[in-house]
Amino acid sequence: MQPKIDLQGLRVGITGGTSGLGLALVRQLAGKGASIAFVARTAGNVERVAAETGAFGIVADIGKKEDIYPIAMQVTANLGGVDVLINNASSLGPAPLALLADTECEELEAALAVNVLGVFRLTKALFGALAASAHEGRGALVINISSDAAVNAYPGWGAYGASKAALAHLTAIWDEESKSDGIRFLALDPGDMDTPLHALALPDADPSTLKDPEVAAAEIIAKMLDALPGHAALTAGAHA
């Protein structure tokens, strides 16, 4: 008998919520009763996932500075605050992959805009709401989706890897600085997944050798629960 996870009352914001890992997270968390607000760039995809899951969809681009405060306002207004922020949206950089010497400055800039600056700006915009959640005893957590490319030097992955390395260190510093506010920060590497981003990077890869995003999402949710031991509605009952 496995405990049934009940996340009623947990308020979660997710970026990149219409494909790959982000979509799997929206589906699984909504299925467990959490209140979800997710962000993606394409209106049709946002509408589809919102209709499927009951989550609140926001059409925006975290790589654009002017979209950040509207995103934050919609997340907090719809959810009544935020307990967990999952910064999942990512930019690959040049596609097809390119050596750094062949990477355009604008391609590196685009990867940094989404993978580092977008995460920083949105987290900063929601920091007060997260701190309020921690103060109320609900717990507060920011999960930043990282990659093994943040620590391993893979040729061709320079823009992506450099941005994810910066994100990992940003996460570690913010975790140290935010202890007094009661906010936890985690950088999690979900592994090589069968996602549109991976297919864009390595179109000839065998999908059977890659992790199912649903499996990765379940692993991330388990780590999320470990980091939120004080949440009142994490488990209830059991299922056969």
Coordinates of C-alpha atoms in Angstrom, one line a residue:
M1 CA 0.0 0.0 0.0
Q2 CA 1.5 3.3 -1.1
P3 CA 0.4 6.5 0.7
K4 CA -1.8 8.6 -1.5
I5 CA -0.3 12.1 -1.9
D6 CA -2.8 14.8 -1.4
L7 CA -1.5 18.3 -2.2
Q8 CA -4.8 20.2 -1.7
G9 CA -3.9 23.8 -0.7
L10 CA -0.4 23.7 -2.1
R11 CA 0.2 26.6 -4.5
V12 CA 2.7 26.0 -7.3
G13 CA 4.0 28.2 -10.1
I14 CA 5.7 26.4 -13.1
T15 CA 7.4 27.9 -16.1
G16 CA 7.6 26.0 -19.4
G17 CA 4.4 24.1 -18.5
T18 CA 3.1 22.9 -21.9
S19 CA 5.7 20.3 -23.0
G20 CA 8.3 17.9 -21.6
L21 CA 9.0 18.0 -17.9
G22 CA 7.0 21.1 -17.3
L23 CA 3.8 19.5 -18.7
A24 CA 4.4 16.3 -16.7
L25 CA 4.8 18.4 -13.6
V26 CA 1.6 20.3 -14.3
R27 CA -0.3 17.1 -14.9
Q28 CA 1.0 15.2 -11.9
L29 CA 0.7 18.1 -9.4
A30 CA -2.8 19.1 -10.6
G31 CA -3.8 15.4 -10.3
K32 CA -2.7 15.4 -6.7
G33 CA -4.8 18.4 -5.9
A34 CA -2.3 21.2 -6.0
S35 CA -3.3 24.6 -7.3
I36 CA -1.2 25.4 -10.3
A37 CA -0.4 28.4 -12.4
F38 CA 1.9 27.7 -15.3
V39 CA 3.6 29.8 -18.0
A40 CA 4.4 29.2 -21.6
R41 CA 4.7 31.2 -24.8
T42 CA 2.2 29.7 -27.2
A43 CA -1.4 30.6 -26.5
G44 CA -2.9 27.5 -28.1
N45 CA -0.8 25.2 -26.0
V46 CA -1.5 27.1 -22.9
E47 CA -5.3 26.9 -23.5
R48 CA -5.0 23.1 -24.2
V49 CA -3.1 22.3 -21.1
A50 CA -5.3 24.5 -18.9
A51 CA -8.4 22.8 -20.3
E52 CA -6.9 19.4 -19.7
T53 CA -5.6 19.9 -16.2
G54 CA -7.7 22.7 -14.7
A55 CA -4.5 24.6 -14.0
F56 CA -4.3 28.4 -14.6
G57 CA -2.4 29.2 -17.8
I58 CA -0.4 32.3 -18.5
V59 CA 0.8 33.2 -22.0
A60 CA 4.2 34.9 -21.5
D61 CA 7.9 34.6 -22.1
I62 CA 10.2 34.6 -19.1
G63 CA 13.0 35.6 -21.4
K64 CA 11.4 39.0 -21.8
K65 CA 11.9 41.5 -18.9
E66 CA 8.6 43.2 -19.5
D67 CA 6.6 39.9 -19.0
I68 CA 8.0 39.2 -15.6
Y69 CA 5.8 41.3 -13.3
P70 CA 2.6 40.5 -15.2
I71 CA 3.5 36.8 -14.7
A72 CA 4.1 37.3 -11.0
M73 CA 0.9 39.2 -10.5
Q74 CA -1.2 36.6 -12.3
V75 CA 0.4 33.8 -10.3
T76 CA -0.2 35.3 -6.9
A77 CA -3.6 36.7 -7.9
N78 CA -4.9 33.4 -9.2
L79 CA -3.3 31.2 -6.4
G80 CA -3.7 33.6 -3.5
G81 CA 0.1 33.4 -3.0
V82 CA 2.8 30.9 -3.9
D83 CA 4.4 28.1 -1.9
V84 CA 6.6 26.5 -4.6
L85 CA 8.1 28.0 -7.8
I86 CA 9.5 25.6 -10.3
N87 CA 11.7 27.4 -12.9
N88 CA 11.6 24.8 -15.6
A89 CA 11.5 26.8 -18.9
S90 CA 14.8 26.5 -20.7
S91 CA 16.5 27.8 -23.9
L92 CA 18.9 25.5 -25.7
G93 CA 20.9 28.3 -27.4
P94 CA 21.9 27.6 -31.0
A95 CA 20.1 24.8 -32.8
P96 CA 21.6 22.8 -34.2
L97 CA 24.2 22.7 -31.5
A98 CA 27.4 24.8 -32.2
L99 CA 30.9 25.1 -30.9
L100 CA 31.4 28.3 -28.8
A101 CA 33.5 29.8 -31.5
D102 CA 30.6 29.4 -33.9
T103 CA 27.9 30.6 -31.5
E104 CA 26.5 33.9 -32.2
C105 CA 26.5 36.4 -29.4
E106 CA 22.8 36.8 -29.7
E107 CA 22.3 33.0 -29.2
L108 CA 24.3 33.0 -26.0
E109 CA 22.4 36.1 -24.9
A110 CA 19.1 34.3 -25.5
A111 CA 20.1 31.3 -23.5
L112 CA 21.2 33.5 -20.6
A113 CA 18.0 35.6 -20.9
V114 CA 15.8 32.5 -20.2
N115 CA 17.9 30.2 -18.1
V116 CA 19.5 32.8 -15.8
L117 CA 18.0 36.2 -16.0
G118 CA 14.4 35.0 -16.5
V119 CA 14.8 32.7 -13.4
F120 CA 16.4 35.5 -11.4
R121 CA 13.7 38.1 -12.3
L122 CA 10.7 35.9 -11.7
T123 CA 12.1 34.6 -8.4
K124 CA 12.9 38.1 -7.3
A125 CA 9.4 39.2 -8.3
L126 CA 7.8 36.4 -6.3
F127 CA 10.3 36.5 -3.4
G128 CA 7.9 38.5 -1.1
A129 CA 5.1 36.0 -1.7
L130 CA 7.4 33.1 -1.0
A131 CA 8.6 34.7 2.2
A132 CA 5.0 35.3 3.3
S133 CA 4.2 31.7 2.7
A134 CA 7.2 30.6 4.8
H135 CA 6.2 33.1 7.6
E136 CA 2.7 31.5 7.6
G137 CA 4.2 28.1 8.2
R138 CA 3.2 26.8 4.7
G139 CA 6.8 26.3 3.6
A140 CA 8.4 28.0 0.7
L141 CA 10.6 26.4 -2.0
V142 CA 12.2 27.3 -5.3
I143 CA 13.2 24.5 -7.6
N144 CA 15.5 25.4 -10.5
I145 CA 15.8 22.8 -13.2
S146 CA 19.5 22.3 -14.0
S147 CA 21.5 19.8 -16.1
D148 CA 24.6 17.7 -16.0
A149 CA 25.8 20.1 -18.7
A150 CA 26.2 22.6 -15.8
V151 CA 29.2 20.5 -14.5
N152 CA 30.4 18.6 -17.6
A153 CA 32.1 20.2 -20.6
Y154 CA 30.1 18.8 -23.5
P155 CA 31.3 20.2 -26.9
G156 CA 28.5 22.0 -28.7
W157 CA 26.5 22.6 -25.5
G158 CA 28.4 25.8 -24.5
A159 CA 25.6 28.3 -24.4
Y160 CA 23.3 25.9 -22.6
G161 CA 25.9 24.5 -20.2
A162 CA 27.3 27.9 -19.3
S163 CA 23.8 29.2 -18.5
K164 CA 22.9 26.2 -16.4
A165 CA 26.2 26.4 -14.5
A166 CA 25.4 30.0 -13.7
L167 CA 21.9 28.9 -12.6
A168 CA 23.3 26.2 -10.3
H169 CA 25.6 28.7 -8.6
L170 CA 22.8 31.3 -8.4
T171 CA 20.6 28.7 -6.7
A172 CA 23.3 27.8 -4.2
I173 CA 23.9 31.4 -3.2
W174 CA 20.2 32.2 -3.0
D175 CA 19.7 29.2 -0.7
E176 CA 22.3 30.5 1.7
E177 CA 21.0 34.0 1.6
S178 CA 17.4 33.1 2.1
K179 CA 17.6 30.9 5.2
S180 CA 16.5 33.7 7.4
D181 CA 13.4 34.1 5.2
G182 CA 12.6 30.4 5.4
I183 CA 12.8 29.9 1.7
R184 CA 14.6 26.8 0.3
F185 CA 16.3 26.7 -3.1
L186 CA 17.2 23.5 -4.9
A187 CA 18.9 23.0 -8.3
L188 CA 17.8 19.6 -9.7
D189 CA 19.1 17.7 -12.7
P190 CA 16.3 15.5 -14.0
G191 CA 18.6 13.6 -16.4
D192 CA 18.4 13.1 -20.1
M193 CA 14.7 13.1 -21.0
D194 CA 12.6 12.4 -24.1
T195 CA 11.6 16.1 -24.6
P196 CA 11.3 18.5 -27.4
L197 CA 14.4 20.4 -26.2
H198 CA 16.5 17.2 -26.3
A199 CA 15.1 16.3 -29.7
L200 CA 16.1 19.8 -30.9
A201 CA 19.6 19.3 -29.6
L202 CA 20.1 15.7 -30.7
P203 CA 17.5 14.8 -33.3
D204 CA 19.0 11.4 -34.0
A205 CA 19.0 10.2 -30.4
D206 CA 17.0 7.0 -29.6
P207 CA 14.0 8.0 -27.4
S208 CA 14.1 4.6 -25.8
T209 CA 17.4 5.5 -24.2
L210 CA 16.0 8.6 -22.6
K211 CA 14.0 9.1 -19.4
D212 CA 10.3 9.5 -19.6
P213 CA 9.4 13.1 -18.4
E214 CA 6.6 11.6 -16.3
V215 CA 9.2 9.6 -14.4
A216 CA 11.4 12.6 -13.9
A217 CA 8.5 14.7 -12.7
A218 CA 7.6 12.1 -10.1
E219 CA 11.2 12.2 -8.9
I220 CA 11.2 16.0 -8.6
I221 CA 7.8 15.9 -6.8
A222 CA 9.3 13.5 -4.2
K223 CA 12.2 15.8 -3.6
M224 CA 9.8 18.7 -3.4
L225 CA 7.9 16.9 -0.6
D226 CA 11.1 16.2 1.2
A227 CA 11.9 19.9 1.2
L228 CA 8.4 20.8 2.5
P229 CA 8.0 18.6 5.5
G230 CA 5.8 21.1 7.3
H231 CA 3.1 21.3 4.7
A232 CA -0.2 20.1 6.3
A233 CA -1.6 18.2 3.4
L234 CA 1.1 16.2 1.9
T235 CA -0.3 12.7 2.5
A236 CA -3.7 11.4 3.3
G237 CA -5.2 8.0 3.1
A238 CA -4.0 5.2 0.9
H239 CA -4.8 3.7 -2.5
A240 CA -5.0 0.0 -3.5

